[in-house]
Amino acid sequence: MRRKFIVNVVNENEIKIKVCLNQDAIKVSESAFIKYSSGNVIMPPVTQILVDEFHGQTCIKSGYMKGDSFFVTKLASFFRNNGTLGLPNSSGLMLIVNARTGNLDTLLLDNGYLTGIRTAAAGAVAAKYLSRESSSKAAIIGAGKQARLQLRALMLVRDIKSSSVWSHNNSSSEEFAASMTEELGIPVSVSQSISAAVREADIVVTTTPSCEALIQSGDLKPGTHVTAIGSDAPGKTEISPQAVAQANHYICDSYQQCKILGELEFVKNANALDIIELGDVITGKHQYKRKDNDISICDLTGLGIQDAEIALLAKRLSNNFIQLDSNPEEPQ
């Protein structure tokens, strides 16, 4: 008689209760980079479905650490016009699959929440290992959900005493500044230009879906660290090639991905750069040494193994889920 198998379904509310942006999430993110650095991760190329007529993008990423009990596939979407329909711009789900049998073990209906948490945690890891320890002034480019998460994440790894924000929508910037000032207890001000925000900051985080470079070479002062989050699909860019060339240190999550999806897509002489992967910095494979006046840029396109690690954290912590009994027919 065929064995039945059970699929656990965890909804967004349960996931939000159990998985938060905290030190545990940062540790999980570090673990993902370390695993990727080991060379024992199976991570297929990212699948991108661009729905230009509706300003939409759906991304499919997967990750598996050899020897683990599970692998994970994630589907995440961002449709910019959804607000006009009364829908959130972001959505998504994660599939946790038994690595021995290929059967679906757990379905996480996170609606993009876990992607947001793991992206912010990665930003915290980048700041922790790459920025000056004395960094105290942040600049956030963009004023959406991820922008808020990135500022919260910075507060977990650096003694941030003030921040500025810039976005194309000034009213969004003003709302961001007011709410984050109240939440974090630090002054958050609205910058009237990107240049002004960047030039005053120790750490800059870009979180926009821009297809035009926002940060120019003249914007970066000595000692600045930039974490670029927004460029995660072909055609997107937030940092000009001239600004990239100005960096003393260029670090990315995956060199292969960043050439296609990240800021390196537009850098003609990328081979001339000394490009380091973040996991190699964390593990010590690369001895990262920055001087106080060095400029560093970290390009994060998002790794499938990051999704796997945050999904497995959610699986471990969740105890309120629906169980579906599945007993498929034998194929004919």
C-alpha positions as a printed Julia matrix, in Angstrom:
332×3 Matrix{Float64}:
  0.0    0.0     0.0
  1.29   3.43   -0.94
  2.38   5.66    1.93
  0.59   8.94    2.28
  2.55  12.12    2.67
  1.52  15.27    4.45
  2.07  18.8     3.19
  2.3   21.48    5.88
  0.86  24.86    4.91
  1.91  27.91    6.92
  0.13  31.22    6.39
  1.56  34.72    6.42
  0.3   35.64    9.89
  2.0   32.66   11.52
  5.23  33.39    9.66
  5.19  37.04   10.75
  4.75  36.0    14.38
  7.65  33.55   14.3
 10.19  35.15   11.92
 11.28  38.72   12.6
 14.11  41.01   11.55
 16.46  40.29   14.43
 19.85  38.79   15.22
 18.54  35.3    14.42
 17.63  36.41   10.9
 21.06  37.99   10.49
 22.76  34.76   11.63
 20.71  32.8     9.1
 21.77  35.24    6.38
 25.42  34.85    7.36
 24.97  31.08    7.22
 23.64  31.37    3.66
 26.67  33.35    2.51
 29.02  30.88    4.23
 27.31  27.93    2.55
 27.5   29.64   -0.84
 31.2   30.31   -0.29
 31.79  26.6     0.42
 31.08  25.67   -3.19
 28.65  22.95   -2.08
 25.47  24.82   -2.93
 23.29  23.9    -5.9
 21.67  27.11   -7.1
 20.16  27.16  -10.61
 20.2   30.4   -12.61
 17.51  32.89  -11.62
 14.36  32.83  -13.74
 12.92  36.27  -14.44
  9.49  36.87  -15.96
  9.16  40.54  -16.88
  5.6   41.68  -17.59
  6.4   45.12  -18.97
  2.85  46.11  -19.88
  1.86  45.88  -16.2
  5.22  47.03  -14.79
  5.62  43.61  -13.22
  8.43  41.23  -12.43
  8.26  37.67  -11.13
 11.43  36.02   -9.92
 12.01  32.31   -9.27
 15.03  31.27   -7.19
 16.08  27.95   -5.72
 18.79  26.74   -3.38
 20.09  23.47   -1.93
 23.08  22.8     0.28
 24.42  19.34   -0.5
 23.65  17.01    2.38
 20.71  19.02    3.72
 17.33  17.35    4.18
 15.43  19.92    2.11
 15.77  22.27   -0.82
 13.7   25.39   -1.43
 12.15  27.08   -4.44
 10.74  30.59   -4.15
  8.41  32.59   -6.35
  8.35  36.33   -5.67
  6.57  39.05   -7.61
  6.68  42.83   -7.67
  3.99  44.59   -9.72
  4.37  48.34   -9.39
  0.78  49.27  -10.33
 -0.98  46.93   -7.9
 -1.75  49.8    -5.54
 -4.29  51.13   -8.04
 -6.08  47.77   -7.75
 -6.07  47.78   -3.97
 -3.43  45.05   -3.91
  0.07  44.97   -2.41
  2.91  45.46   -4.88
  4.78  42.42   -3.55
  3.64  38.82   -3.28
  5.14  35.36   -3.2
  5.47  31.91   -1.69
  8.15  29.36   -0.85
  8.18  25.6    -1.41
 10.22  23.4     0.93
 10.88  20.07   -0.77
 12.18  16.82    0.72
 15.64  16.34   -0.8
 15.43  12.54   -0.55
 12.01  12.01   -2.13
 11.28  15.19   -4.08
  7.92  15.46   -2.32
  6.62  18.83   -1.18
  7.05  19.06    2.59
  5.96  22.6     3.47
  4.26  25.44    1.62
  5.0   28.88    3.07
  2.33  31.38    2.02
  4.47  34.32    3.12
  3.27  36.77    0.45
  6.82  38.04   -0.03
  7.41  38.68    3.68
 10.35  36.28    4.03
 12.04  37.74    0.96
 11.85  41.16    2.59
 13.32  39.87    5.85
 16.18  37.96    4.25
 17.02  40.92    1.98
 17.2   43.28    4.95
 19.24  40.76    6.93
 21.7   40.54    4.03
 22.03  44.32    4.13
 22.87  44.08    7.82
 25.51  41.43    7.12
 27.07  43.63    4.44
 27.24  46.62    6.81
 28.6   44.47    9.65
 31.52  43.12    7.65
 32.23  45.92    5.17
 31.47  49.35    6.65
 33.55  51.29    9.16
 32.66  50.28   12.71
 32.38  53.97   13.6
 29.67  54.55   10.97
 26.8   56.52   12.51
 24.98  58.34    9.68
 22.84  56.44    7.18
 21.25  57.46    3.92
 18.39  55.4     2.52
 17.54  55.79   -1.17
 13.93  54.78   -1.63
 11.08  55.0     0.87
  9.2   51.72    0.49
  8.94  48.61    2.67
 12.48  47.44    1.96
 13.85  50.91    2.72
 12.29  50.74    6.18
 13.61  47.23    6.73
 17.12  48.24    5.69
 17.25  51.1     8.2
 15.97  48.82   10.96
 18.59  46.24    9.96
 21.42  48.78   10.1
 20.41  49.63   13.66
 21.1   46.0    14.63
 24.75  46.07   13.54
 25.88  49.7    13.74
 25.31  52.55   16.2
 23.29  54.65   13.77
 22.55  58.04   15.3
 20.8   59.71   12.35
 19.59  59.01    8.84
 18.37  60.76    5.74
 16.01  59.48    3.08
 15.43  60.35   -0.57
 12.87  59.01   -3.01
 11.21  60.19   -6.21
  8.0   60.73   -4.22
  8.63  63.5    -1.71
  5.47  62.77    0.27
  6.63  59.17    0.71
  9.98  60.46    1.95
  8.27  62.76    4.44
  6.07  59.95    5.75
  9.12  57.66    5.99
 11.09  60.28    7.92
  8.28  60.99   10.38
  7.39  57.36   11.09
 10.97  56.09   11.33
 11.98  58.97   13.6
  9.19  57.96   15.97
  9.88  54.22   15.7
 13.67  54.25   16.01
 14.19  57.27   18.23
 16.76  58.86   15.93
 16.37  61.92   13.68
 15.48  60.93   10.12
 15.4   63.81    7.65
 14.33  64.2     4.03
 17.11  65.02    1.57
 16.25  67.19   -1.39
 18.67  65.34   -3.67
 20.44  62.01   -3.89
 23.8   63.75   -3.91
 23.06  65.56   -0.66
 21.94  62.34    1.02
 24.94  60.32   -0.13
 27.58  62.95    0.59
 26.53  63.25    4.23
 26.34  59.51    4.94
 28.7   56.87    6.26
 26.47  54.05    5.01
 24.2   54.33    1.97
 21.57  51.72    1.1
 19.79  51.88   -2.27
 16.43  50.12   -2.46
 14.83  51.29   -5.72
 13.8   49.49   -8.94
 15.58  52.17  -10.97
 16.75  51.56  -14.52
 18.89  54.71  -14.46
 21.97  55.25  -12.31
 21.13  57.32   -9.23
 24.53  57.6    -7.52
 27.28  59.32   -9.48
 31.03  59.22   -8.87
 31.11  62.73   -7.4
 28.59  61.74   -4.74
 30.83  59.32   -2.85
 32.99  60.79   -0.11
 36.02  58.97    1.35
 35.01  56.37    3.93
 31.55  55.69    2.51
 30.05  52.23    2.26
 27.21  51.6    -0.22
 24.95  48.55   -0.23
 22.99  48.29   -3.48
 19.8   46.27   -3.07
 17.55  47.34   -5.93
 19.33  45.97   -8.99
 18.04  42.41   -9.19
 17.0   42.05  -12.83
 18.49  42.84  -16.25
 18.27  46.55  -17.03
 18.13  47.74  -13.43
 20.88  49.95  -12.05
 21.36  52.38   -9.16
 25.1   53.17   -9.29
 26.88  54.64  -12.3
 29.84  52.67  -13.74
 32.03  55.67  -12.89
 31.0   55.43   -9.24
 31.62  51.68   -9.26
 35.11  52.31  -10.63
 35.74  54.78   -7.8
 35.36  52.08   -5.14
 38.42  50.68   -3.41
 36.48  47.51   -2.62
 33.72  45.94   -4.72
 31.91  43.08   -3.0
 28.96  41.1    -4.33
 26.84  38.17   -3.23
 27.5   36.23   -6.44
 29.84  37.35   -9.2
 27.99  35.24  -11.77
 24.62  36.77  -10.84
 25.86  40.33  -10.56
 27.23  40.25  -14.11
 23.72  39.58  -15.36
 21.34  41.08  -12.77
 23.43  43.52  -10.76
 25.43  46.69  -11.16
 28.2   44.86  -13.04
 25.85  44.5   -16.02
 26.74  48.06  -17.03
 30.44  48.06  -16.09
 32.42  47.5   -19.3
 35.75  46.89  -17.59
 34.43  44.69  -14.77
 37.4   42.34  -15.18
 39.67  45.18  -14.07
 37.92  45.37  -10.7
 39.07  43.38   -7.69
 35.71  41.68   -7.14
 35.13  39.81   -3.88
 32.16  37.67   -2.85
 30.67  38.48    0.55
 30.8   34.87    1.73
 34.56  34.84    1.22
 34.87  37.9     3.46
 32.77  36.29    6.21
 34.71  33.01    6.13
 38.08  34.74    5.94
 38.97  33.26    2.54
 39.52  36.86    1.54
 41.26  39.08    4.08
 39.15  42.21    3.78
 41.06  45.21    5.05
 39.59  48.66    4.6
 41.23  51.94    5.46
 39.17  54.72    7.0
 39.04  56.65    3.71
 38.27  53.66    1.5
 35.02  53.52   -0.46
 33.26  50.15   -0.54
 30.31  48.99   -2.61
 28.34  45.8    -1.98
 26.04  44.57   -4.74
 23.32  42.2    -3.47
 21.17  40.54   -6.11
 19.72  37.9    -3.77
 20.74  34.24   -3.57
 18.5   31.21   -3.73
 20.36  29.77   -0.75
 19.31  32.83    1.27
 15.71  31.97    0.51
 16.36  28.36    1.51
 17.87  29.36    4.85
 15.09  31.81    5.82
 12.42  29.33    4.68
 13.92  26.56    6.81
 14.05  28.94    9.77
 10.32  29.57    9.31
  9.7   25.82    9.12
 11.6   25.2    12.36
  9.82  27.96   14.27
  6.26  27.43   13.02
  3.91  25.19   14.98
  0.56  26.49   13.77
 -0.05  25.12   10.31
 -2.59  23.33    8.17
 -1.8   19.76    7.14
 -2.96  18.53    3.75
 -3.13  14.79    3.15
 -1.8   14.01   -0.32
 -1.75  10.61   -1.97
 -1.1   11.05   -5.69
 -2.01   8.4    -8.2
  0.75   6.41   -9.86
  1.59   7.83  -13.31
  0.1    5.81  -16.13
